[in-house]
């Protein structure tokens, strides 16, 4: 791996008594797509603004290519930013917008024109230089905003939820396009979002942030399958969750008994939960197998039966909400894509089961529980 | 039905038409008729353009108009130069309560009448006034200093009187500029100066133009400030009109002057719009 | 004119009081009075309303505005106005804004006879009388005698040692006053426009020459009082009452009748052409010309009235100031304004504009 292009060392930012960013360290390898994922208000925009130079850290350091940039004013930093609402200059045409930074560098007019033409070509919008900003569609503006930064050939491009204002269809499309642009230009992207699917699709690395701290840094796969904290498990992807007391623990495997008396086996993946501790268990809907007969799920360490409470058809991602026979919250189960359960109706009796390995157990943390509840309430896009 | 709709239309527009007709159009027509009348004897008149000719042939009147126009342009420019940073601070830097408080502060002087405000300046600037006394007390002057009755005092008064009318449109347009657009300007390598020149000023242009038009017209049409603060050298065009109407009983010449003021000031505004590439539609929209 | 000053002097020592029964008006009206500050004091209005049942609405103004207001409405909006006697005949001939006075409704016995006759003569247009006198006074110099002992005449305001310390108005009294001080006789030239223009031209040149030494051209009475009171100006052209008012605060400052003669003015009563409450107007005239009432007005306005015997009721203090400013020979030297022929104001106006614009 190459040397990190950007490093954050124990970065903190306090506003009065409020700690927005609390001792955050990370490093971003050159040419990678790095996302910071977290609910709104978690401090991710504050980090971004400190890197861009609009805020000064309370303590800690930011280094680019090994050199601190804290003394460098925002207009001199080798960092550019795509703003949430793009912040294109409405008083200039597209050419003026893209050429703005080059003019500031004192580049020759002919050279600027050539560079602008080139970058417009690269973003697939040749010949729109003379148009006005408000004559472009949402997606075109998006690309222009990126092009405006890319002509500056920054070491790092910061993107502050730039897809937030787009409609769903366009957003899906732009996710792919952004990733494409990033690998075309080979520039390091730092991308901020509260939308896990944006982060998962595009990023090489994702930092999950909560209440000013980084919970976990890793690839999308790591976060999804091996969440390091209860917050990550709850925030990234969907999960059924049970809370209860650890009634047995042995070599990574454990047993949890909920208040309702339900017994679930799970794994703590080395987190060392002990008997008597309060814990939470997360199980992904797709980790749960569904069967018509008990025998279909007989080989799983966790088994349950229940009736179909409701069906959520969503093509390949269709779900069933099951009411457990023994009572308790509904369980979300992914329906296999084989079409085997396409005839499933409300009220049908089914059997489910999952491996203890797939049931991630964490020590119960009331603050994380509150934060994920809030995040899934507000940031469920 | 159609007739009913038509009646409704007329009823809705009647107040506007009456307002324009009775208070603006008809008096102006009457004024115009007065202005093309020449007095040839006691209560005897004939139609002629003699009054307009007087405006152009008597250097005093033309010079006074030009002086008034130049001073008004200067007052407008000064108001803009002072008002712009103030508006920028209120619109973009001050937040929350401070912002409302500062905005209110710019309004406060207008809670009292123009006459009182002008008297306020006279109390400050006169020879036995506050500034003169202060300067002597500080030892910066060894005798009373007269700061009243000159063009500088008049300019101070004009700028002060006009400030609100510049600041309000400027704040309104600048508030509509997204902070992130300014940040983007810096982010892409702009300095404070170039962000101001390429982003903030172009964005604020409609406010600058409408504010400037209002301030120019107000200064040109001001009567009180030039006469009270300007003193013996401050001949202002409105003063000429006033004295023709009231002191000289020469309504004919006064009306002609009034029309020249209307015409020439419109010409100046139009010319300035053309020169700066602005249109009235853009400014109003 | 001569008779007036003799009678004026007489007035000050006169002791007769005309007591006349006042017939209450048959029907109460609202009197819209267009007048000067101090000519219709609150206490006089209260007495009048109580006695006659009429209501009085006062609008304060000056000569030029009175005429302009009446001209704008063709003589409507007011029932009684009080322009100076020299400003009646011209505007009447030109604009027809007044109606003749029915002298039978005026109690002539209350007036100082000579002043009444002179005013009638000056305000006669086409054989009809348009004005009767009310308040009279003079304009001349207000001087801080301690700081500017050398100022004896209008032209002394131009003396080098007075530079930056003098003030006057840019109005016609200044032109007339300077003309007399320069040894010219503008009133004699009233009938001859060319001769008058020659005089005005000379005065204009003099005023332009004097301009650098002028502190400011004052435009309102309060402005002048402030200038003198603060000591920023030590000599000015002004009305006699201004000087007397200042004298009460600072004994050094007083009104000085200029060597070439103070300018005498008489403010009158006239009936606007479209006045509606004529009876109330006549009642007001007869009411305020009673000596006791006239004295009340003198106390407020500072000026004496054409009411016969009113000075009996005027305070000793006011009389003393008057006598200090007007020794008998100064009274004889007062130049009373004759009616201004229509058209002269345009000449004067152009000259004043040029003075104002001069650098």
Short mmCIF file of C-alpha atoms in Angstrom, two decimals, chain B residues 121-233:
data_model
loop_
_atom_site.label_atom_id
_atom_site.label_comp_id
_atom_site.label_asym_id
_atom_site.label_seq_id
_atom_site.Cartn_x
_atom_site.Cartn_y
_atom_site.Cartn_z
CA UNK B 121 -25.87 67.04 12.84
CA UNK B 122 -25.95 70.81 13.25
CA UNK B 123 -25.52 70.44 17.00
CA UNK B 124 -22.54 68.15 16.47
CA UNK B 125 -20.79 70.09 13.75
CA UNK B 126 -21.34 73.73 14.64
CA UNK B 127 -18.58 75.97 15.92
CA UNK B 128 -19.79 75.74 19.50
CA UNK B 129 -20.85 72.15 18.95
CA UNK B 130 -19.74 68.82 20.32
CA UNK B 131 -16.94 67.99 17.89
CA UNK B 132 -15.40 71.45 18.06
CA UNK B 133 -15.48 71.41 21.86
CA UNK B 134 -14.06 67.90 21.93
CA UNK B 135 -11.19 68.82 19.62
CA UNK B 136 -10.32 71.81 21.79
CA UNK B 137 -10.54 69.75 24.96
CA UNK B 138 -8.20 67.18 23.44
CA UNK B 139 -5.83 69.97 22.52
CA UNK B 140 -6.08 69.21 18.80
CA UNK B 141 -7.45 72.67 18.08
CA UNK B 142 -6.66 75.92 19.84
CA UNK B 143 -9.83 77.72 18.76
CA UNK B 144 -13.39 76.76 17.84
CA UNK B 145 -13.58 74.86 14.54
CA UNK B 146 -16.48 75.46 12.20
CA UNK B 147 -17.45 72.22 10.52
CA UNK B 148 -20.90 73.27 9.40
CA UNK B 149 -21.92 75.17 6.28
CA UNK B 150 -19.71 73.48 3.72
CA UNK B 151 -19.94 70.71 1.16
CA UNK B 152 -18.38 68.15 3.48
CA UNK B 153 -21.03 68.73 6.13
CA UNK B 154 -23.71 68.50 3.47
CA UNK B 155 -22.23 65.26 2.15
CA UNK B 156 -22.18 63.80 5.66
CA UNK B 157 -25.84 64.66 6.02
CA UNK B 158 -26.80 63.25 2.62
CA UNK B 159 -24.96 59.99 3.20
CA UNK B 160 -26.45 59.63 6.67
CA UNK B 161 -29.96 60.31 5.42
CA UNK B 162 -29.60 57.84 2.55
CA UNK B 163 -27.85 55.01 4.36
CA UNK B 164 -30.93 52.93 5.14
CA UNK B 165 -32.10 53.00 1.54
CA UNK B 166 -28.79 51.51 0.45
CA UNK B 167 -28.38 49.05 3.29
CA UNK B 168 -31.81 47.42 3.08
CA UNK B 169 -31.65 46.29 -0.58
CA UNK B 170 -28.03 45.25 -0.10
CA UNK B 171 -28.80 43.12 2.95
CA UNK B 172 -31.75 41.54 1.16
CA UNK B 173 -29.71 40.52 -1.87
CA UNK B 174 -26.69 39.43 0.12
CA UNK B 175 -28.75 37.31 2.47
CA UNK B 176 -29.91 35.33 -0.54
CA UNK B 177 -26.31 34.36 -1.29
CA UNK B 178 -25.61 30.87 0.08
CA UNK B 179 -22.69 30.88 2.52
CA UNK B 180 -21.30 27.80 0.82
CA UNK B 181 -20.94 29.75 -2.44
CA UNK B 182 -18.60 32.14 -0.65
CA UNK B 183 -16.77 29.21 0.93
CA UNK B 184 -16.49 27.57 -2.47
CA UNK B 185 -14.84 30.76 -3.69
CA UNK B 186 -12.18 30.49 -1.00
CA UNK B 187 -11.90 26.73 -1.38
CA UNK B 188 -11.04 27.08 -5.04
CA UNK B 189 -8.17 29.40 -4.30
CA UNK B 190 -9.89 32.79 -4.18
CA UNK B 191 -8.56 35.54 -1.93
CA UNK B 192 -10.84 37.82 0.05
CA UNK B 193 -10.57 40.42 -2.68
CA UNK B 194 -11.32 38.11 -5.59
CA UNK B 195 -14.24 36.46 -3.78
CA UNK B 196 -15.63 39.95 -3.18
CA UNK B 197 -15.09 41.02 -6.78
CA UNK B 198 -16.14 37.87 -8.61
CA UNK B 199 -18.81 36.40 -6.36
CA UNK B 200 -20.25 38.76 -3.78
CA UNK B 201 -20.43 41.95 -5.82
CA UNK B 202 -21.91 40.29 -8.92
CA UNK B 203 -24.47 38.58 -6.74
CA UNK B 204 -25.31 41.82 -4.93
CA UNK B 205 -25.50 43.80 -8.18
CA UNK B 206 -29.30 44.06 -8.29
CA UNK B 207 -29.22 45.40 -4.73
CA UNK B 208 -26.40 47.78 -5.56
CA UNK B 209 -28.28 49.12 -8.57
CA UNK B 210 -31.65 49.52 -6.87
CA UNK B 211 -30.04 51.00 -3.76
CA UNK B 212 -28.03 53.42 -5.85
CA UNK B 213 -31.03 54.54 -7.87
CA UNK B 214 -33.01 55.20 -4.70
CA UNK B 215 -30.17 57.04 -2.99
CA UNK B 216 -29.38 59.10 -6.08
CA UNK B 217 -33.00 60.14 -6.49
CA UNK B 218 -33.35 60.91 -2.78
CA UNK B 219 -30.19 63.03 -2.77
CA UNK B 220 -31.18 64.84 -5.92
CA UNK B 221 -34.60 65.56 -4.50
CA UNK B 222 -33.39 66.41 -1.00
CA UNK B 223 -34.12 69.94 0.13
CA UNK B 224 -33.59 70.09 3.86
CA UNK B 225 -30.08 68.68 4.19
CA UNK B 226 -28.36 70.85 1.58
CA UNK B 227 -30.01 74.03 2.80
CA UNK B 228 -29.44 73.42 6.50
CA UNK B 229 -26.01 71.81 6.55
CA UNK B 230 -24.59 73.23 3.35
CA UNK B 231 -25.05 76.84 4.31
CA UNK B 232 -24.15 79.69 2.08
CA UNK B 233 -22.51 77.78 -0.80
#
